Coordinates of C-alpha atoms in Angstrom, one line a residue:
X232 CA 0.0 0.0 0.0
X233 CA 1.4 3.4 -1.0
X234 CA 2.1 6.0 1.7
X235 CA 0.2 9.3 1.3
X236 CA 2.3 12.4 0.8
X237 CA 1.4 15.5 2.7
X238 CA 2.0 18.8 1.0
X239 CA 1.9 22.0 3.1
X240 CA 0.5 24.9 1.2
X241 CA 0.2 28.4 2.8
X242 CA -2.9 30.4 1.8
X243 CA -2.1 33.9 0.6
X244 CA -2.6 36.6 3.1
X245 CA -5.4 39.1 2.8
X246 CA -4.5 42.7 1.9
X247 CA -3.8 44.9 4.8
X248 CA -6.9 46.7 5.9
X249 CA -9.3 44.3 4.0
X250 CA -12.7 44.0 5.7
X251 CA -15.7 41.8 4.7
X252 CA -18.1 44.6 5.7
X253 CA -16.7 47.2 3.4
X254 CA -14.7 45.2 0.8
X255 CA -16.9 42.2 0.0
X256 CA -19.0 42.5 -3.1
X257 CA -21.8 40.1 -4.1
X258 CA -22.0 39.3 -7.8
X259 CA -25.6 37.8 -7.7
X260 CA -28.6 37.0 -5.5
X261 CA -30.7 33.8 -5.0
X262 CA -34.2 33.8 -6.4
X263 CA -37.2 33.5 -4.1
X264 CA -38.4 30.0 -3.2
X265 CA -41.4 28.5 -5.1
X266 CA -43.5 25.7 -3.7
X267 CA -44.8 23.2 -6.4
X268 CA -46.9 20.1 -6.2
X269 CA -45.4 17.0 -7.9
X270 CA -47.5 14.0 -8.8
X271 CA -46.3 10.6 -10.1
X272 CA -47.6 9.5 -13.6
X273 CA -47.6 6.2 -15.5
X274 CA -46.1 3.2 -13.8
X275 CA -44.8 5.5 -11.0
X276 CA -48.4 6.5 -10.2
X277 CA -49.5 2.8 -10.1
X278 CA -46.5 2.1 -7.7
X279 CA -47.4 5.1 -5.6
X280 CA -51.1 4.0 -5.4
X281 CA -50.1 0.4 -4.5
X282 CA -47.7 1.6 -1.7
X283 CA -50.4 3.9 -0.3
X284 CA -53.1 1.3 -0.4
X285 CA -51.1 -1.4 1.3
X286 CA -49.2 1.0 3.6
X287 CA -45.8 -0.1 2.3
X288 CA -42.4 1.5 2.2
X289 CA -40.4 1.8 -1.0
X290 CA -38.1 -1.1 0.0
X291 CA -41.0 -3.3 1.1
X292 CA -42.9 -2.8 -2.2
X293 CA -39.8 -3.5 -4.3
X294 CA -39.2 -6.7 -2.4
X295 CA -42.8 -8.0 -2.8
X296 CA -42.9 -7.1 -6.5
X297 CA -39.7 -8.9 -7.1
X298 CA -41.1 -12.0 -5.4
X299 CA -44.2 -11.8 -7.6
X300 CA -42.1 -11.5 -10.7
X301 CA -40.0 -14.6 -9.8
X302 CA -43.1 -16.6 -9.0
X303 CA -44.8 -15.6 -12.2
X304 CA -41.7 -16.5 -14.2
X305 CA -41.4 -19.9 -12.5
X306 CA -45.1 -20.5 -13.3
X307 CA -44.7 -19.6 -16.9
X308 CA -41.6 -21.9 -17.2
X309 CA -43.6 -24.7 -15.6
X310 CA -46.5 -24.2 -17.9
X311 CA -44.1 -24.1 -20.9
X312 CA -43.0 -27.7 -20.2
X313 CA -46.1 -29.1 -18.4
X314 CA -48.5 -31.6 -20.0
X315 CA -51.1 -33.9 -18.6
X316 CA -49.7 -37.5 -18.4
X317 CA -51.6 -40.2 -20.2
X318 CA -52.4 -43.1 -17.9
X319 CA -51.4 -45.6 -20.6
X320 CA -48.0 -43.9 -20.8
X321 CA -47.5 -44.3 -17.0
X322 CA -48.0 -48.0 -17.4
X323 CA -45.5 -48.4 -20.2
X324 CA -42.8 -51.1 -20.0
X325 CA -39.3 -49.6 -20.0
X326 CA -38.0 -52.5 -22.1
X327 CA -40.1 -51.3 -25.0
X328 CA -38.2 -47.9 -25.0
X329 CA -37.8 -47.7 -28.8
X330 CA -41.5 -47.5 -29.4
X331 CA -42.1 -44.8 -26.8
X332 CA -42.6 -41.1 -27.5
X333 CA -39.6 -39.6 -25.7
X334 CA -40.9 -36.0 -26.0
X335 CA -44.3 -37.0 -24.6
X336 CA -42.6 -38.8 -21.7
X337 CA -40.8 -35.6 -20.7
X338 CA -43.9 -33.4 -21.3
X339 CA -42.5 -31.8 -24.5
X340 CA -45.0 -32.9 -27.1
X341 CA -45.8 -29.4 -28.3
X342 CA -42.1 -28.6 -28.7
X343 CA -40.6 -31.8 -30.0
X344 CA -37.6 -31.1 -32.3
X345 CA -37.8 -27.4 -31.4
X346 CA -37.2 -28.1 -27.7
X347 CA -34.0 -26.5 -26.5
X348 CA -31.4 -28.4 -24.3
X349 CA -32.4 -26.2 -21.4
X350 CA -36.1 -27.1 -21.8
X351 CA -35.2 -30.8 -21.9
X352 CA -33.1 -30.5 -18.8
X353 CA -35.8 -28.6 -16.8
X354 CA -38.5 -31.1 -18.0
X355 CA -36.3 -34.0 -16.9
X356 CA -35.8 -32.5 -13.5
X357 CA -39.5 -31.9 -13.1
X358 CA -40.4 -35.4 -14.0
X359 CA -37.8 -36.9 -11.7
X360 CA -39.1 -34.8 -8.8
X361 CA -42.6 -36.1 -9.5
X362 CA -42.0 -39.7 -10.2
X363 CA -38.8 -40.7 -8.3
X364 CA -39.5 -44.1 -6.5
X365 CA -38.1 -42.7 -3.2
X366 CA -40.5 -39.8 -3.3
X367 CA -43.4 -42.1 -4.1
X368 CA -42.4 -44.4 -1.2
X369 CA -42.2 -41.4 1.2
X370 CA -45.7 -40.4 0.2
X371 CA -46.9 -44.0 0.9
X372 CA -47.4 -45.1 -2.7
X373 CA -45.4 -48.3 -2.5
X374 CA -47.4 -50.3 -5.0
X375 CA -46.4 -48.3 -8.0
X376 CA -43.4 -49.7 -9.9
X377 CA -40.6 -47.6 -11.3
X378 CA -41.1 -48.6 -14.9
X379 CA -42.2 -45.1 -15.9
X380 CA -39.3 -43.6 -14.0
X381 CA -36.9 -45.7 -16.1
X382 CA -38.7 -44.4 -19.3
X383 CA -38.0 -40.9 -18.1
X384 CA -34.3 -41.6 -17.6
X385 CA -34.1 -43.3 -21.0
X386 CA -35.9 -40.3 -22.7
X387 CA -33.7 -37.8 -21.0
X388 CA -30.5 -39.7 -21.9
X389 CA -31.5 -40.0 -25.5
X390 CA -32.7 -36.4 -26.0
X391 CA -29.6 -34.9 -24.3
X392 CA -27.4 -36.8 -26.8
X393 CA -27.3 -34.7 -30.0
X394 CA -26.6 -37.7 -32.2
X395 CA -29.2 -40.0 -30.7
X396 CA -31.7 -37.2 -30.6
X397 CA -31.2 -36.6 -34.4
X398 CA -31.7 -40.3 -35.0
X399 CA -35.0 -40.2 -33.1
X400 CA -36.1 -36.9 -34.8
X401 CA -35.6 -38.6 -38.2
X402 CA -38.3 -41.1 -37.5
X403 CA -40.6 -39.0 -35.3
X404 CA -44.0 -39.6 -36.9
X405 CA -45.7 -37.0 -34.6
X406 CA -43.9 -34.2 -36.5
X407 CA -45.0 -35.4 -39.9
X408 CA -47.7 -33.5 -41.8
X409 CA -49.6 -35.2 -44.6
X410 CA -49.8 -33.2 -47.8
X411 CA -53.2 -32.0 -48.8
X412 CA -55.2 -33.6 -51.6
X413 CA -56.3 -31.8 -54.8
X414 CA -59.9 -31.6 -53.5
X415 CA -58.7 -29.9 -50.3
X416 CA -56.6 -27.4 -52.3
X417 CA -59.5 -26.6 -54.6
X418 CA -61.7 -25.9 -51.6
X419 CA -59.1 -24.2 -49.4
X420 CA -56.1 -21.9 -49.7
X421 CA -53.2 -23.6 -51.5
X422 CA -50.4 -21.7 -49.6
X423 CA -52.1 -22.1 -46.2
X424 CA -52.5 -25.9 -46.7
X425 CA -49.0 -26.6 -48.1
X426 CA -46.9 -24.3 -45.8
X427 CA -47.1 -26.6 -42.7
X428 CA -46.1 -29.6 -44.8
X429 CA -43.0 -27.8 -46.1
X430 CA -42.1 -26.5 -42.6
X431 CA -42.2 -30.1 -41.3
X432 CA -40.0 -31.3 -44.1
X433 CA -37.6 -28.4 -44.0
X434 CA -36.2 -29.5 -40.6
X435 CA -34.3 -32.2 -42.4
X436 CA -32.4 -29.8 -44.7
X437 CA -28.7 -29.5 -44.4
X438 CA -29.0 -26.0 -46.1
X439 CA -30.6 -23.4 -43.9
X440 CA -32.6 -21.2 -44.2
X441 CA -35.0 -23.0 -46.5
X442 CA -36.7 -20.9 -49.2
X443 CA -40.2 -19.8 -48.5
X444 CA -43.2 -21.0 -50.5
X445 CA -44.2 -17.4 -51.1
X446 CA -47.7 -16.3 -52.3
X447 CA -49.6 -15.6 -55.5
X448 CA -47.6 -12.4 -56.0
X449 CA -44.2 -14.1 -56.0
X450 CA -41.9 -13.6 -59.0
X451 CA -41.1 -16.3 -61.5
X452 CA -37.4 -16.2 -60.3
X453 CA -38.5 -16.8 -56.7
X454 CA -40.7 -19.8 -57.7
X455 CA -38.0 -21.3 -59.9
X456 CA -35.5 -21.0 -57.1
X457 CA -37.9 -22.6 -54.6
X458 CA -38.6 -25.7 -56.8
X459 CA -34.9 -26.0 -57.7
X460 CA -34.1 -26.2 -54.0
X461 CA -36.7 -28.8 -53.2
X462 CA -35.9 -30.9 -56.3
X463 CA -32.3 -30.9 -55.1
X464 CA -33.1 -31.3 -51.4
X465 CA -30.1 -32.3 -49.3
X466 CA -31.5 -34.2 -46.4
X467 CA -29.6 -35.2 -43.3
X468 CA -32.4 -37.6 -42.3
X469 CA -31.1 -41.0 -41.2
X470 CA -32.9 -44.2 -40.0
X471 CA -30.5 -45.7 -37.5
X472 CA -33.1 -45.5 -34.8
X473 CA -35.1 -48.3 -36.5
X474 CA -32.1 -50.6 -36.6
X475 CA -32.4 -54.1 -35.2
X476 CA -30.4 -54.4 -32.0
X477 CA -27.0 -56.0 -32.7
X478 CA -26.3 -58.9 -30.4
X479 CA -23.6 -58.2 -27.9
X480 CA -22.3 -61.8 -27.9
X481 CA -18.7 -61.9 -28.9
X482 CA -18.9 -65.7 -29.6
X483 CA -21.4 -65.2 -32.4
X484 CA -19.5 -62.8 -34.7
X485 CA -21.2 -64.0 -37.8
X486 CA -24.6 -63.2 -36.4
X487 CA -23.4 -59.8 -35.4
X488 CA -22.1 -59.0 -38.9
X489 CA -25.3 -60.4 -40.5
X490 CA -27.4 -58.0 -38.3
X491 CA -25.1 -55.0 -39.1
X492 CA -25.4 -55.7 -42.8
X493 CA -29.1 -56.2 -42.6
X494 CA -29.4 -52.8 -40.8
X495 CA -27.2 -51.0 -43.4
X496 CA -29.4 -52.4 -46.2
X497 CA -32.6 -51.4 -44.4
X498 CA -31.3 -47.9 -43.9
X499 CA -30.4 -47.5 -47.6
X500 CA -33.8 -48.8 -48.6
X501 CA -35.6 -46.4 -46.2
X502 CA -33.4 -43.5 -47.5
X503 CA -34.2 -44.3 -51.1
X504 CA -37.9 -44.5 -50.3
X505 CA -37.8 -41.2 -48.4
X506 CA -36.1 -39.5 -51.4
X507 CA -38.7 -40.9 -53.7
X508 CA -41.5 -39.8 -51.4
X509 CA -40.2 -36.3 -51.2
X510 CA -39.8 -36.1 -55.0
X511 CA -43.4 -37.2 -55.5
X512 CA -44.6 -34.7 -52.9
X513 CA -42.8 -31.8 -54.7
X514 CA -44.3 -33.1 -58.0
X515 CA -47.8 -32.9 -56.5
X516 CA -47.0 -29.5 -55.1
X517 CA -45.9 -28.2 -58.5
X518 CA -48.9 -29.7 -60.2
X519 CA -51.2 -27.8 -57.8
X520 CA -49.3 -24.5 -58.0
X521 CA -51.3 -22.1 -60.1
X522 CA -48.3 -19.8 -60.4
X523 CA -46.5 -22.3 -62.6
X524 CA -49.5 -22.6 -64.8
X525 CA -49.8 -18.9 -65.1
X526 CA -46.1 -18.6 -66.0
X527 CA -46.4 -21.2 -68.7
X528 CA -49.5 -19.5 -70.1
X529 CA -47.8 -16.2 -70.2
X530 CA -44.8 -17.8 -71.9
X531 CA -47.0 -19.3 -74.6
X532 CA -48.9 -16.0 -75.1
X533 CA -45.6 -14.1 -75.4
X534 CA -43.9 -16.6 -77.7
X535 CA -45.2 -15.0 -81.0
X536 CA -44.5 -11.6 -79.5
X537 CA -41.0 -12.5 -78.7
X538 CA -40.5 -13.9 -82.2
X539 CA -41.7 -10.7 -83.8
X540 CA -39.6 -8.7 -81.4
X541 CA -36.6 -10.8 -82.2
X542 CA -37.1 -10.3 -86.0
X543 CA -37.5 -6.6 -85.5
X544 CA -34.4 -6.5 -83.3
X545 CA -32.4 -8.4 -85.9
X546 CA -33.5 -5.9 -88.6
X547 CA -32.6 -3.0 -86.3
X548 CA -29.2 -4.5 -85.5
X549 CA -28.5 -5.0 -89.2
X550 CA -29.4 -1.4 -90.0
X551 CA -27.3 -0.2 -87.1
X552 CA -24.4 -2.4 -88.3
X553 CA -24.6 -0.9 -91.8
X554 CA -24.9 2.6 -90.5
X555 CA -21.9 2.0 -88.2
X556 CA -19.9 0.6 -91.1
X557 CA -20.6 3.7 -93.2
X558 CA -19.8 6.0 -90.3
X559 CA -16.6 4.0 -89.6
X560 CA -15.5 4.4 -93.2
X561 CA -16.2 8.1 -93.1
X562 CA -14.4 8.4 -89.8
X563 CA -11.4 6.5 -91.2
X564 CA -11.3 8.7 -94.3
X565 CA -11.5 11.9 -92.2
X566 CA -8.8 10.5 -89.9
X567 CA -6.6 9.7 -92.8
X568 CA -7.0 13.2 -94.2
X569 CA -6.4 14.8 -90.8
X570 CA -3.3 12.7 -90.3
X571 CA -2.1 13.6 -93.8
X572 CA -2.6 17.3 -93.0
X573 CA -0.8 16.9 -89.7
X574 CA 2.1 15.1 -91.3
X575 CA 2.5 18.0 -93.9
X576 CA 2.2 20.5 -91.1
X577 CA 4.7 18.7 -89.0
X578 CA 7.0 18.4 -92.0
X579 CA 6.8 22.1 -92.6
X580 CA 7.3 22.8 -88.9
X581 CA 10.4 20.5 -88.8
X582 CA 11.8 22.1 -91.9
X583 CA 11.2 25.5 -90.5
X584 CA 12.8 24.5 -87.2
X585 CA 15.7 22.9 -89.1
X586 CA 16.2 26.0 -91.1
X587 CA 16.0 28.2 -88.0
X588 CA 18.5 25.9 -86.2
X589 CA 20.9 26.2 -89.2
X590 CA 20.5 29.9 -89.3
X591 CA 21.2 30.2 -85.5
X592 CA 24.2 28.0 -85.9
X593 CA 25.5 30.3 -88.6
X594 CA 24.9 33.2 -86.3
X595 CA 27.0 31.5 -83.6
X596 CA 29.9 30.8 -86.0
X597 CA 29.6 34.2 -87.6
X598 CA 29.8 35.8 -84.1
X599 CA 33.2 34.3 -83.5
X600 CA 34.3 35.0 -87.0
X601 CA 33.3 38.7 -86.8
X602 CA 35.3 39.0 -83.5
X603 CA 38.4 37.5 -85.3
X604 CA 38.1 34.3 -83.2
X605 CA 38.9 36.4 -80.1
X606 CA 42.5 36.9 -81.3
X607 CA 44.1 39.8 -79.4
X608 CA 46.2 41.1 -82.3
X609 CA 46.6 40.2 -85.9
X610 CA 45.3 37.3 -87.8
X611 CA 44.4 34.2 -85.6
X612 CA 46.3 31.0 -86.0
X613 CA 44.7 27.9 -87.4
X614 CA 44.9 26.3 -83.9
X615 CA 43.1 29.3 -82.3
X616 CA 40.4 29.1 -85.0
X617 CA 40.0 25.4 -84.6
X618 CA 39.9 25.7 -80.8
X619 CA 37.2 28.4 -80.8
X620 CA 35.0 26.5 -83.4
X621 CA 35.4 23.3 -81.4
X622 CA 34.1 25.0 -78.3
X623 CA 31.2 26.6 -80.3
X624 CA 30.3 23.2 -81.8
X625 CA 30.4 21.6 -78.2
X626 CA 28.0 24.3 -76.9
X627 CA 25.7 23.8 -79.9
X628 CA 25.6 20.0 -79.2
X629 CA 24.6 20.5 -75.6
X630 CA 21.6 22.9 -76.1
X631 CA 18.2 22.4 -77.7
X632 CA 16.7 24.5 -80.5
X633 CA 15.0 26.9 -78.1
X634 CA 18.2 27.5 -76.1
X635 CA 20.1 27.9 -79.4
X636 CA 17.7 30.6 -80.5
X637 CA 18.1 32.5 -77.3
X638 CA 21.9 32.3 -77.5
X639 CA 21.8 33.5 -81.1
X640 CA 19.6 36.4 -80.1
X641 CA 22.0 37.4 -77.3
X642 CA 25.0 37.2 -79.7
X643 CA 23.2 39.3 -82.3
X644 CA 22.6 41.9 -79.6
X645 CA 26.3 41.8 -78.7
X646 CA 27.2 42.6 -82.3
X647 CA 31.0 42.6 -83.0
X648 CA 32.0 43.6 -79.5
X649 CA 34.7 41.0 -78.7
X650 CA 34.3 41.3 -74.9
X651 CA 30.4 41.2 -75.1
X652 CA 30.4 38.2 -77.4
X653 CA 32.9 36.3 -75.4
X654 CA 31.0 37.2 -72.2
X655 CA 27.8 35.7 -73.8
X656 CA 29.7 32.4 -74.5
X657 CA 31.2 32.4 -71.1
X658 CA 27.8 32.8 -69.4
X659 CA 26.3 30.0 -71.6
X660 CA 29.2 27.7 -70.8
X661 CA 28.8 28.5 -67.1
X662 CA 25.0 27.7 -67.3
X663 CA 25.7 24.4 -69.0
X664 CA 28.3 23.5 -66.3
X665 CA 25.7 24.3 -63.6
X666 CA 23.1 22.2 -65.4
X667 CA 25.5 19.2 -65.6
X668 CA 25.7 19.2 -69.4
X669 CA 29.3 20.3 -69.5
X670 CA 32.3 19.6 -67.3
X671 CA 34.3 22.4 -65.7
X672 CA 37.1 23.4 -68.1
X673 CA 35.7 21.3 -70.9
X674 CA 35.6 24.5 -73.1
X675 CA 39.1 25.9 -73.7
X676 CA 38.2 29.3 -75.0
X677 CA 35.3 30.3 -72.7

């Protein structure tokens, strides 16, 4: 634990001669008090009336209301998993556990495959508390056997195992809904009669969610997707629950293999029959579906219209193709003429630039010639002339046409002044050295 640190701070002293009576100044005043009557409304008014009627304090009322809420919740949970027990079910033999309705034994008939693990657990606990043999004996009911209690234990054990529960759900006949007949559909609502059948079958689908049946306003795409799904239905339904018990006698292995092979064949047969049954059911559903008939009727009615539209479209496309061909030929011709004009224009521009460049080069060479190749006195020697012209050619090779024109313009302005012309060349050489186009001392004259 850290030790607190004490910091001594001295408050500043008041000015000498300061007095609260004469130096204190108030910056505001409090408003006058107002008495108001406040009344509770909504749920607060009901709570207020309840406390006043029963003479309760706030804490007492909150505690009693919490108890009522808990009791009500428990009653709702009990009602959710409570069912009246059939006397015949109470007298069942536990040995015949495969033929019993495990959901009904636990009081979950209305939930069945929709029952959650928590509901199964609570239902099992409730049944055990009611039918445990020790509790029956304590109540004086010693004549009742514990066969139904064993049924409860078997049902709880099976339904709490996901694999075994799925096996039982696969053959749970209480969840099956028979499809309606044609007469029933003619008298009743097609969608209302078939929807429970599809909901019962959809629990076996590996692909979730399952497409809805829709209604009379469903689009053709929706209907086609719906039937494509059901005609390619991927079912997880298995039939292991109906297998014959395999003998647990290690000495008779042949009999054990025979029973296992028999069960496997029986499962394959039941699976094939179930797929065939589902296919026939979907065939009957499609045969009664007026939407499919209307789609086919509309397709036949629009067949000629589509043919005429197709011919008209083909004619239009041919005309557009011909028009596009003519436009393309005209575009190519115009492009060729424009390209030809551009080539001639560029040719003239190049010739003009070339002539200007030649003229500017002549100006550069004439500038050194007019200044006697920068000879100080008398006629320059051949070596001096060659050195100056070499430097001029080197500068010309390092600059572009625009820079050449600018240099020629400056030399023209310098005229025949030796110092001015040489200064122009020196500045240009210095610029090229700064730009990295020439090396320092590469020009001998400038």
